[in-house]
GROMACS .gro file of C-alpha atoms in nm:
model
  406
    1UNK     CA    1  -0.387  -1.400  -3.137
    2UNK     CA    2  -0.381  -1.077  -3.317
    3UNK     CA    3  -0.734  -0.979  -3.444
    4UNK     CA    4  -0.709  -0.903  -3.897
    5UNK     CA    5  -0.941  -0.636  -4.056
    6UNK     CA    6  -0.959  -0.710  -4.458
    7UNK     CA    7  -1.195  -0.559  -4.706
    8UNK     CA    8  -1.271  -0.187  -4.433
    9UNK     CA    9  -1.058   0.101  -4.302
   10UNK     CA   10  -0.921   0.066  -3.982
   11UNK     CA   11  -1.172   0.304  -3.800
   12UNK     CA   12  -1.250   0.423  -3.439
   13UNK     CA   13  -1.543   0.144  -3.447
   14UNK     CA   14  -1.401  -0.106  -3.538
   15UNK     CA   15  -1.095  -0.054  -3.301
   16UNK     CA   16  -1.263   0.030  -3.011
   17UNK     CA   17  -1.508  -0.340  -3.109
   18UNK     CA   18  -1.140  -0.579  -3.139
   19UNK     CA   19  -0.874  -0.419  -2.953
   20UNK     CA   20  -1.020  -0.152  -2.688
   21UNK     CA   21  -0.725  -0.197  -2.445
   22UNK     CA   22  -0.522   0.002  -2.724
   23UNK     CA   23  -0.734   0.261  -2.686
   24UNK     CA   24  -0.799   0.287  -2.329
   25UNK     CA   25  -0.430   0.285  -2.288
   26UNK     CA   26  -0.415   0.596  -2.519
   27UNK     CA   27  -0.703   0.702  -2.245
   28UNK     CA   28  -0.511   0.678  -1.946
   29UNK     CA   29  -0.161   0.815  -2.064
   30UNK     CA   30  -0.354   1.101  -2.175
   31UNK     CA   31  -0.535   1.136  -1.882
   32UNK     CA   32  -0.218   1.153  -1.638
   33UNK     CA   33  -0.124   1.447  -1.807
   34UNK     CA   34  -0.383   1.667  -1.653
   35UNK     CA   35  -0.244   1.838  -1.353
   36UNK     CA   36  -0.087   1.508  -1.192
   37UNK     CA   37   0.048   1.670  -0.874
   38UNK     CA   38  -0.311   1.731  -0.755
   39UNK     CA   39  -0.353   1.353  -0.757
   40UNK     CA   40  -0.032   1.138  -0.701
   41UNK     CA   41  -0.226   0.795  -0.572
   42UNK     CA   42  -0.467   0.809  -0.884
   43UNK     CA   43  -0.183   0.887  -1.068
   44UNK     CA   44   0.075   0.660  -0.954
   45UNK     CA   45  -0.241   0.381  -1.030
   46UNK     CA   46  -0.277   0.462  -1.410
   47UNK     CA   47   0.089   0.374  -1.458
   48UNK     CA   48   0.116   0.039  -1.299
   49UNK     CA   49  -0.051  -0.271  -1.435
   50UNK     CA   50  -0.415  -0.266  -1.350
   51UNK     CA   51  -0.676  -0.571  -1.329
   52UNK     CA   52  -0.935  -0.645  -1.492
   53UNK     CA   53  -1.235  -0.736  -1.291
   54UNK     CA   54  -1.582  -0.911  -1.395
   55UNK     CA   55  -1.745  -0.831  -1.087
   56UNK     CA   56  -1.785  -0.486  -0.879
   57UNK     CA   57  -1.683  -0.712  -0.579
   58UNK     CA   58  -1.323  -0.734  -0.606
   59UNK     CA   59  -1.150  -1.051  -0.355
   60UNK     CA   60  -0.826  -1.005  -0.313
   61UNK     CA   61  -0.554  -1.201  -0.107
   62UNK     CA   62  -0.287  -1.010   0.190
   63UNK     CA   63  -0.039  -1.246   0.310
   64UNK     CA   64   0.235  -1.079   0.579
   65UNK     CA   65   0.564  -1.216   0.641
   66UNK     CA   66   0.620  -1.400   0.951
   67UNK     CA   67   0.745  -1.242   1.224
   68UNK     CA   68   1.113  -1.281   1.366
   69UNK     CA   69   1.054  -1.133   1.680
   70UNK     CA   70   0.886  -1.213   2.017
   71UNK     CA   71   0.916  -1.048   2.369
   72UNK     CA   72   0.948  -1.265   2.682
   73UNK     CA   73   0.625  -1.163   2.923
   74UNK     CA   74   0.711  -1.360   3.289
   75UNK     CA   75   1.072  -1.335   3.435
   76UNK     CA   76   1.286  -1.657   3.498
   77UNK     CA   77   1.527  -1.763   3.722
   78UNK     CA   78   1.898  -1.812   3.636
   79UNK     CA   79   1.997  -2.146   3.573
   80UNK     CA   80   2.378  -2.355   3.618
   81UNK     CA   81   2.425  -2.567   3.311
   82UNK     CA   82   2.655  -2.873   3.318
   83UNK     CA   83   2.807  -2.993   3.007
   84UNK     CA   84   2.620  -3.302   2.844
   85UNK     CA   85   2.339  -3.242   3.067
   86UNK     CA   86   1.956  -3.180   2.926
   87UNK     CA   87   1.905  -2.893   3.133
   88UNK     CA   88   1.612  -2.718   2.980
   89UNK     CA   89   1.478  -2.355   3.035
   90UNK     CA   90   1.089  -2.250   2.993
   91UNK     CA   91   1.029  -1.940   2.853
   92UNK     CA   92   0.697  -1.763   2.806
   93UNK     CA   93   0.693  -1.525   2.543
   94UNK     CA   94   0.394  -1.343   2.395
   95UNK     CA   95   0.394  -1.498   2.054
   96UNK     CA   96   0.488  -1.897   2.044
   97UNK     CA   97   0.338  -1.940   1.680
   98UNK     CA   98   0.641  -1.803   1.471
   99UNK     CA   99   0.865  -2.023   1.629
  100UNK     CA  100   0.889  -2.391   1.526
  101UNK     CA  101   1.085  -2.704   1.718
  102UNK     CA  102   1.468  -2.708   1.562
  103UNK     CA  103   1.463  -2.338   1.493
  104UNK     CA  104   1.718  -2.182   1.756
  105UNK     CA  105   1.619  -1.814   1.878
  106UNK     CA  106   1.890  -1.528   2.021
  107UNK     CA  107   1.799  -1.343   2.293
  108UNK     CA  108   1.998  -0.978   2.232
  109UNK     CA  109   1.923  -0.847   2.624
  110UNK     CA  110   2.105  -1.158   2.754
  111UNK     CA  111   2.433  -1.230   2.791
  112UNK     CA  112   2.631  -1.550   2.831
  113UNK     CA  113   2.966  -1.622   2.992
  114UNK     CA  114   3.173  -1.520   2.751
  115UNK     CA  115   3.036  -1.190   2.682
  116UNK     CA  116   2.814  -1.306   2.392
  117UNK     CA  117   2.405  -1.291   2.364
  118UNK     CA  118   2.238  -1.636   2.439
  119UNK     CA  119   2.105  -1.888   2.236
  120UNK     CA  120   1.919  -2.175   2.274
  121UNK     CA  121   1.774  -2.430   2.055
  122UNK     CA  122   1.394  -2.506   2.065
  123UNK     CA  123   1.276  -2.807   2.200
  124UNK     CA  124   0.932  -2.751   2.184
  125UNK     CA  125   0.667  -2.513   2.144
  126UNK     CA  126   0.385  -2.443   2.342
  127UNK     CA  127   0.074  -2.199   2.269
  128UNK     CA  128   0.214  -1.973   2.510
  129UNK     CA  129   0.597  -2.069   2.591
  130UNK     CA  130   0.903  -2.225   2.411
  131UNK     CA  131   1.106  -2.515   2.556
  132UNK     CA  132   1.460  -2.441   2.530
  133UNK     CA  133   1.812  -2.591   2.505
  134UNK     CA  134   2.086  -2.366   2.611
  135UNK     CA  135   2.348  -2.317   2.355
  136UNK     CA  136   2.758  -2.275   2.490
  137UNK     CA  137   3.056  -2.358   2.336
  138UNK     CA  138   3.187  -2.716   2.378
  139UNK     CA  139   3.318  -2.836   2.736
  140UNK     CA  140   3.218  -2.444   2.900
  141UNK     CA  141   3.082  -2.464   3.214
  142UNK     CA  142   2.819  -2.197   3.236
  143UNK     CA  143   2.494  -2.053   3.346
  144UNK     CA  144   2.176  -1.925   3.215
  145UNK     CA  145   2.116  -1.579   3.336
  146UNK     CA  146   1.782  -1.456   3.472
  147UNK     CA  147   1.563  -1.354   3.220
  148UNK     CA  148   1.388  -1.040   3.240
  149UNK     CA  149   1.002  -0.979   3.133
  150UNK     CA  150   0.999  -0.774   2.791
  151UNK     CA  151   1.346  -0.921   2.601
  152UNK     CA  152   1.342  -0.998   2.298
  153UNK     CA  153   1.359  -1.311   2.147
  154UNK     CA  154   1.459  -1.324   1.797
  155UNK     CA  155   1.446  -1.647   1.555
  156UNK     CA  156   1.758  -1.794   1.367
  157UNK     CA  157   1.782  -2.046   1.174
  158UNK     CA  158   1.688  -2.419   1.196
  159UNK     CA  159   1.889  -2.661   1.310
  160UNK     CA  160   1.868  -3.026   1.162
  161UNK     CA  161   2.059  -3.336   1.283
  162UNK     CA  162   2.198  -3.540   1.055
  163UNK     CA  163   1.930  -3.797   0.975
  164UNK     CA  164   1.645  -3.587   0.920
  165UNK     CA  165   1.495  -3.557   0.604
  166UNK     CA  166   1.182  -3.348   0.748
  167UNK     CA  167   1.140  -3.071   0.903
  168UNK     CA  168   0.855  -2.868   1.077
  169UNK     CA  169   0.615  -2.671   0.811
  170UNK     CA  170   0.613  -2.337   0.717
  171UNK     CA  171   0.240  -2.212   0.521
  172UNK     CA  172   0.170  -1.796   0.484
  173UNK     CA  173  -0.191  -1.855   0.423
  174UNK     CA  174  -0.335  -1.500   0.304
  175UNK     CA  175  -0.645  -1.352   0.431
  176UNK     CA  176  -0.916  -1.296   0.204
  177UNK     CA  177  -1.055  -0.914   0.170
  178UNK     CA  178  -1.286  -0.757  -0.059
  179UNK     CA  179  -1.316  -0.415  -0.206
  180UNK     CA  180  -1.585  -0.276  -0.395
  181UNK     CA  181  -1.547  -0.068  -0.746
  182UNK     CA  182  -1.700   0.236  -0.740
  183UNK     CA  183  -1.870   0.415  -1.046
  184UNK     CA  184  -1.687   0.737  -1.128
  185UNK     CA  185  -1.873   0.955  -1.362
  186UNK     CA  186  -1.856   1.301  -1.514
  187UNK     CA  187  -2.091   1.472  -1.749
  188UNK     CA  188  -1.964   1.734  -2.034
  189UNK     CA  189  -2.310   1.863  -2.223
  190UNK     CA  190  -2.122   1.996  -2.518
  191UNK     CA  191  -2.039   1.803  -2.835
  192UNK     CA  192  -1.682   1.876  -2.892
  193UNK     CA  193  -1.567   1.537  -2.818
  194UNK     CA  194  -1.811   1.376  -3.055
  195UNK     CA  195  -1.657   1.593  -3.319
  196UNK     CA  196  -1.287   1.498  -3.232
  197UNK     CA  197  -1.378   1.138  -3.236
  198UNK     CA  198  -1.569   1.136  -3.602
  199UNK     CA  199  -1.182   1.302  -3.721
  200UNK     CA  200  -0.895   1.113  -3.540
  201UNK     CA  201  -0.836   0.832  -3.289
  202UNK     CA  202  -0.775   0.938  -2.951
  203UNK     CA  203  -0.909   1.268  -2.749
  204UNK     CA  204  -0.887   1.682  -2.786
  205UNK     CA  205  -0.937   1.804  -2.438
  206UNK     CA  206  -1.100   2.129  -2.465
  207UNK     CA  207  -1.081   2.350  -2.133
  208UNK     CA  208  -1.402   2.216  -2.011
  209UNK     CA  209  -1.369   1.871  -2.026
  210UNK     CA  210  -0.995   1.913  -1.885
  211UNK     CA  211  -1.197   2.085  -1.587
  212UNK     CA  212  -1.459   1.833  -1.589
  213UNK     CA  213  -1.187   1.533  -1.535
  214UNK     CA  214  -0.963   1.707  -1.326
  215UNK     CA  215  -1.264   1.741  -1.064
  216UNK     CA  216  -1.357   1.391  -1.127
  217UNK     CA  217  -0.976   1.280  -1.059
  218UNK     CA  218  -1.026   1.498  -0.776
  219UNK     CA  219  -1.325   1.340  -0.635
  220UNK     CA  220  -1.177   0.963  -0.735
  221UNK     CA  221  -0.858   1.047  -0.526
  222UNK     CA  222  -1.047   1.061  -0.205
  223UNK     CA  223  -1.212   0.797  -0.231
  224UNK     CA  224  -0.924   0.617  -0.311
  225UNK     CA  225  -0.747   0.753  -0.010
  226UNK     CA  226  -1.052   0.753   0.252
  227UNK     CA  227  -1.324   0.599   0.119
  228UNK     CA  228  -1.548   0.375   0.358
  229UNK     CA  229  -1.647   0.004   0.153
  230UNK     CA  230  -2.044   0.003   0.198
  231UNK     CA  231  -2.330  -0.098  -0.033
  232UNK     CA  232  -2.600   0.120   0.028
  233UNK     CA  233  -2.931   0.197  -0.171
  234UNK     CA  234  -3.053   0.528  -0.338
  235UNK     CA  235  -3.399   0.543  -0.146
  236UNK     CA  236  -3.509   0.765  -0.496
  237UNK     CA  237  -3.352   0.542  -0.783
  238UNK     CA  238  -3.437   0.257  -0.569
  239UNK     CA  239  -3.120   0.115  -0.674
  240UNK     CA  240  -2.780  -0.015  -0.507
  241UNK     CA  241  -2.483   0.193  -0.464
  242UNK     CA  242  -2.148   0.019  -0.446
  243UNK     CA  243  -1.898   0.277  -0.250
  244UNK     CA  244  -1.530   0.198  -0.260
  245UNK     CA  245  -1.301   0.153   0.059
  246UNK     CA  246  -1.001   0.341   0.048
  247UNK     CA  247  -0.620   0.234   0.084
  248UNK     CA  248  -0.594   0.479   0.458
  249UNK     CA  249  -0.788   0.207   0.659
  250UNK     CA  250  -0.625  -0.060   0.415
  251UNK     CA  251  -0.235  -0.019   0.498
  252UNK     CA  252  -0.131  -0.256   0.806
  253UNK     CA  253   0.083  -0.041   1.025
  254UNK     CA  254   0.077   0.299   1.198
  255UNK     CA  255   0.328   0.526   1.360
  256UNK     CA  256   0.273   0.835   1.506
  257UNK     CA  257   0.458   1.165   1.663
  258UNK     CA  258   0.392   1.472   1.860
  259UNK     CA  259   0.187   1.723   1.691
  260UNK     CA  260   0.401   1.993   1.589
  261UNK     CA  261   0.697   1.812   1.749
  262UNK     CA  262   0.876   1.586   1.467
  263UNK     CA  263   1.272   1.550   1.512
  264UNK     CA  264   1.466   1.395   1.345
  265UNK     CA  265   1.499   1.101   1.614
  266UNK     CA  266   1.110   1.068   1.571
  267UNK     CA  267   1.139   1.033   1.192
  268UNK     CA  268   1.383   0.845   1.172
  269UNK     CA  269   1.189   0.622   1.389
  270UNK     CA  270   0.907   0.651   1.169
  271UNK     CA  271   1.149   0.556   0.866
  272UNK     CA  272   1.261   0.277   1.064
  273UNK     CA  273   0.906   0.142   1.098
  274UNK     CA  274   0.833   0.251   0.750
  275UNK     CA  275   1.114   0.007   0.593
  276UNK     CA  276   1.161  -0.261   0.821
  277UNK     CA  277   0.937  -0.604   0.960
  278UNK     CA  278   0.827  -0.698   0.595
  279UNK     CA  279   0.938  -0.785   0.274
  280UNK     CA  280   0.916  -0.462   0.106
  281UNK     CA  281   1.078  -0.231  -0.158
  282UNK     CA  282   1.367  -0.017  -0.033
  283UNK     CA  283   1.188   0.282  -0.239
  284UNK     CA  284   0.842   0.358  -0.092
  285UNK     CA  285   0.635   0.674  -0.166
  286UNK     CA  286   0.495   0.944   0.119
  287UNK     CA  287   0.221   1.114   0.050
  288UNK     CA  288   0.209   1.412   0.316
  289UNK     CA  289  -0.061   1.681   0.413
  290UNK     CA  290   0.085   2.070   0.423
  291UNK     CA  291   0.157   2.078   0.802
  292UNK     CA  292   0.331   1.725   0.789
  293UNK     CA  293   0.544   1.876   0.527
  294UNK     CA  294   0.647   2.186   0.691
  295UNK     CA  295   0.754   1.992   0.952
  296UNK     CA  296   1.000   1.752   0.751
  297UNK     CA  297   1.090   2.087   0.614
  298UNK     CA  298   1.190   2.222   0.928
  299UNK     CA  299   1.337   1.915   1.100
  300UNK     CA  300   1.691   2.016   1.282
  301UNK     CA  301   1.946   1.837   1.088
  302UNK     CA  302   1.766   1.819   0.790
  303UNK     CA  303   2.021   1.831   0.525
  304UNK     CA  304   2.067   1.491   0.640
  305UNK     CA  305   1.805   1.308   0.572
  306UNK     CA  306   1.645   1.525   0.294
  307UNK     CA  307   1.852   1.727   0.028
  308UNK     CA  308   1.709   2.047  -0.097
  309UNK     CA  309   1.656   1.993  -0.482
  310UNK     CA  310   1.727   1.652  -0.465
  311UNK     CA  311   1.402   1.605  -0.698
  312UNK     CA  312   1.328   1.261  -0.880
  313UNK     CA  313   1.056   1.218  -1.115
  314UNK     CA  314   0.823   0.881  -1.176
  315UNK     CA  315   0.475   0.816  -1.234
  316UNK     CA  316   0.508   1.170  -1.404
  317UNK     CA  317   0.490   1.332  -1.087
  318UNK     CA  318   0.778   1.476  -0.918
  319UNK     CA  319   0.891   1.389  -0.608
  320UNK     CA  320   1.166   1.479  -0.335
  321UNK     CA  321   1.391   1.238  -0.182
  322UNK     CA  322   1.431   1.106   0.173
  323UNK     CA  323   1.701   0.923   0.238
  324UNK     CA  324   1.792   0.685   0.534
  325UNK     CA  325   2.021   0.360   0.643
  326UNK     CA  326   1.661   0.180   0.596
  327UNK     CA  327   1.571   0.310   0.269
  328UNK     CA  328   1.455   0.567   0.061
  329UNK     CA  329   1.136   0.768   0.027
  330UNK     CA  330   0.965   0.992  -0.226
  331UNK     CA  331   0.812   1.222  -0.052
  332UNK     CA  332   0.485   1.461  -0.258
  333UNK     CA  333   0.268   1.692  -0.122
  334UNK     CA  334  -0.112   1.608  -0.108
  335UNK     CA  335  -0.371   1.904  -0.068
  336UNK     CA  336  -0.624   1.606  -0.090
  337UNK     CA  337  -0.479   1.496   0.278
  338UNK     CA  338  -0.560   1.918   0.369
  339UNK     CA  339  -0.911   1.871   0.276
  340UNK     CA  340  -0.997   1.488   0.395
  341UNK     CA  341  -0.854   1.654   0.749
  342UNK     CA  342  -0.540   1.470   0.749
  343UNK     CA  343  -0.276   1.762   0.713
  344UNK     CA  344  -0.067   1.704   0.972
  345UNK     CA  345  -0.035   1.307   0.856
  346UNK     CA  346   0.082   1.129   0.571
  347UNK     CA  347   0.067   0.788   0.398
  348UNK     CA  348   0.331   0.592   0.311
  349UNK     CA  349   0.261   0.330   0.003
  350UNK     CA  350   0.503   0.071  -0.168
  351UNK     CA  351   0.423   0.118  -0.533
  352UNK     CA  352   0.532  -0.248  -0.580
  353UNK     CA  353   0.227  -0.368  -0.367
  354UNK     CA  354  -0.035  -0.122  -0.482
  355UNK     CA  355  -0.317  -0.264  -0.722
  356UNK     CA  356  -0.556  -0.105  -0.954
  357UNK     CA  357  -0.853  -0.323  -1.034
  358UNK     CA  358  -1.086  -0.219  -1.311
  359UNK     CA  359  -1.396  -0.363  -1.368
  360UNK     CA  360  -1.481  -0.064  -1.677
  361UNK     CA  361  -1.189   0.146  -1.774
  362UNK     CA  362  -1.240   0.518  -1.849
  363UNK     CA  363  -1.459   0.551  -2.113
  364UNK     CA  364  -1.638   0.808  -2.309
  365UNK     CA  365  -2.029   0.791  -2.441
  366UNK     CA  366  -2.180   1.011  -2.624
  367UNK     CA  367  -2.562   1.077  -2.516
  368UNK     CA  368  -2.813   1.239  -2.772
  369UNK     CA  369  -3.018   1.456  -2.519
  370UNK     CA  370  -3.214   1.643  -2.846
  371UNK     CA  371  -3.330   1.314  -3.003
  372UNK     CA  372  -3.438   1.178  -2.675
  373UNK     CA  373  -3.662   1.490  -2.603
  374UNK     CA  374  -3.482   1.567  -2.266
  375UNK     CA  375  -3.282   1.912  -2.314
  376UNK     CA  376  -3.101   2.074  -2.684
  377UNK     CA  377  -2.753   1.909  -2.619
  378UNK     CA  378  -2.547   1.646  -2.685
  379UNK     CA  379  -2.355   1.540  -2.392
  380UNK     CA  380  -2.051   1.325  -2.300
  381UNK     CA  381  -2.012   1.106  -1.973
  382UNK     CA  382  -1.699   0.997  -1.880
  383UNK     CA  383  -1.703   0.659  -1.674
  384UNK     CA  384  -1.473   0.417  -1.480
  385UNK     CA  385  -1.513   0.127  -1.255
  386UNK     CA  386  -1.244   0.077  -1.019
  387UNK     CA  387  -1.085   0.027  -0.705
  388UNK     CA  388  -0.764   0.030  -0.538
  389UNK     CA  389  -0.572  -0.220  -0.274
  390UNK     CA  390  -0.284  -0.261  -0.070
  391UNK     CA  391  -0.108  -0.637  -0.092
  392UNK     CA  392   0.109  -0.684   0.221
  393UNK     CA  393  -0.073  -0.460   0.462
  394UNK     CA  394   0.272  -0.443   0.654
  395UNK     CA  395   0.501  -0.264   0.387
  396UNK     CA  396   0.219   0.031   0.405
  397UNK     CA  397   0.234   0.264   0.696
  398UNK     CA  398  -0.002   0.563   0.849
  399UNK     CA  399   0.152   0.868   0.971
  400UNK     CA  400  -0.052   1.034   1.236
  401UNK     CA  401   0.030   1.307   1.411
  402UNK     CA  402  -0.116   1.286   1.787
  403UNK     CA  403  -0.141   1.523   2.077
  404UNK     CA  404   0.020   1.555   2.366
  405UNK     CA  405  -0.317   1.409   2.598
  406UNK     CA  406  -0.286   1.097   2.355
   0.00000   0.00000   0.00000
């Protein structure tokens, strides 16, 4: 319900005491204004939704998709089928638990009589094998081939016979995590801002306290990135530090290519990894050191896959375009990923699945160093609380570049 002020002037005070998120929006618009390309993940955060959070312990839930895919790990024999018979075929594979009895499965590497890949329907499922039904077409008399170790085994649909009303359960239980918010500060001793806040609502950056944030959006940005989550105490203030973990050692896939040796089969590869196995956006974001850059910039065939000038802007940052058959990404240049050693590699996000939780948005306060005897000033800090996560681990993907020895 909206909050009514009768009998005052609407004021900063009063504001900032019934509606602060109408400021603190104000705060963070304003904020992504100052030099933006220097910090795309801190950026890209201020625009989407953020959480509130009571606690500097932040539990969050990942839940994955299940997987479709399985690979066959002993070889079997090939096997005559005769028509009505219950001739059965046991197949070990190396991951029985995303298969269910009355799903039927394909297996790509293995073909039937008439030309086609096999399928079979699952009788049963064991922790580390599936009992199958071979699948023909009516009246064909025909044979299971030999089955090789390492084909695939991909799951279809179900298959229900007519009287069932049941059928096996499917639960994606997510796993629990926890990040901690860090405290982000900054201190401006000069009264400036004071003064700007006594006249209208909202901020004047003067060219220190633009300096003073963009080193503190600096700072925030890797820990965002690389961050390690620890609790630790300050053997001086004898008091506990809450350090945040960063989204790098958060995202739930890697790929990886030769040092200096990207082609356009490897990236595509990459992309193919990037965008598929999940249920994620078709428009994800790369953030890229200098080195990983120069080579996507030198990749033979490039016009293909990237289009010089083809430059989209979101998030107020501007970004080029990758395109592929699997989708799309907007590909930025991170000097952060230089500096945090990482400039041959690169992080790609899905914006959709990236979360901001705040447990005190950016703030202001005003300290009144003369009155308290400590130095002739009057000085500003500028505070948040925050963290970032990655839902769906599997729609985020590291980039490493390796070497050859690896």
């Amino acid at each position: 319900m909206s909050k009514q002020i009768s009998g005052e002037p609407l004021t900063l005070a009063n504001t900032l005491g019934n509606a602060p998120e109408l400021l603190r929006n104000e705060v963070d618009v304003r904020i992504t204004k100052l030099r933006p390309m220097a910090t795309p993940v801190d950026q890209i955060s201020r625009y989407a939704a953020s959480r509130p959070c009571r606690s500097m312990t932040v539990d969050y839930y990942a839940v994955a998709t299940r997987g479709a895919e399985a690979k066959v790990t002993a070889d079997s024999e090939s096997v005559t089928v005769t028509p009505g018979s219950q001739t059965k075929v046991i197949l070990a594979v190396n991951d029985a638990s995303i298969f269910e009895p009355s799903d039927t499965v394909m297996l790509p590497d293995s073909e039937s009589v008439n030309g086609s890949p096999m399928v079979f329907y699952v009788a049963d499922v064991a922790s580390d094998a599936l009992t199958l039904y071979p699948v023909f077409a009516s009246g064909c008399v025909a044979s299971v081939p030999a089955i090789n170790a390492g084909a695939k085994v991909i799951r279809m649909g179900r298959a229900a016979a007519e009287l069932d009303v049941q059928t096996s359960q499917y639960e994606a239980l997510p796993e629990k995590k926890q990040n901690y918010c860090q405290i982000f500060k900054a201190q401006i001793e000069q009264s400036t801002m004071l003064k700007a806040a006594n006249k209208e609502v909202g901020w004047t950056f003067s060219d220190q306290e633009e300096v003073a944030i963009y080193d503190m959006r600096q700072g925030m940005e890797r820990s965002f990135l690389f961050g390690n989550m620890a609790r630790i105490t300050d053997p001086a203030k004898k008091s506990e530090v809450f350090l945040t973990g960063g989204i790098w050692n958060q995202a739930g896939k890697q790929a990886s290519y030769p040092s200096g040796k990207l082609n356009a089969a490897a990236w595509l590869k990459i992309m193919s990894e990037a965008f598929t196995g999940h249920g994620g956006s078709a428009r994800k974001i790369l953030i890229a050191g200098t080195e990983l850059i120069e080579q996507l910039s030198l990749l033979e065939g490039n016009q293909r896959v990237m289009l010089p000038g083809d430059v989209v802007s979101r998030w107020g940052l501007d970004f080029t375009e990758m395109h592929s058959k699997f989708g799309t990404l907007y590909v930025i240049h991170s000097e952060i990923m230089d500096s945090c050693g990482h400039s041959a590699d690169g992080l790609i996000i899905d914006p959709e699945y990236l979360t901001k939780y705040v447990h005190i948005p950016f703030s202001a306060d005003t300290l009144d160093l003369r009155t308290s005897g400590q130095r002739n000033t009057e000085a500003v800090v500028l505070t948040e609380v925050s963290c970032l996560v990655l839902r769906y681990p599997e729609a985020h993907v590291r980039v490493i570049a390796t070497s050859d020895s690896q």
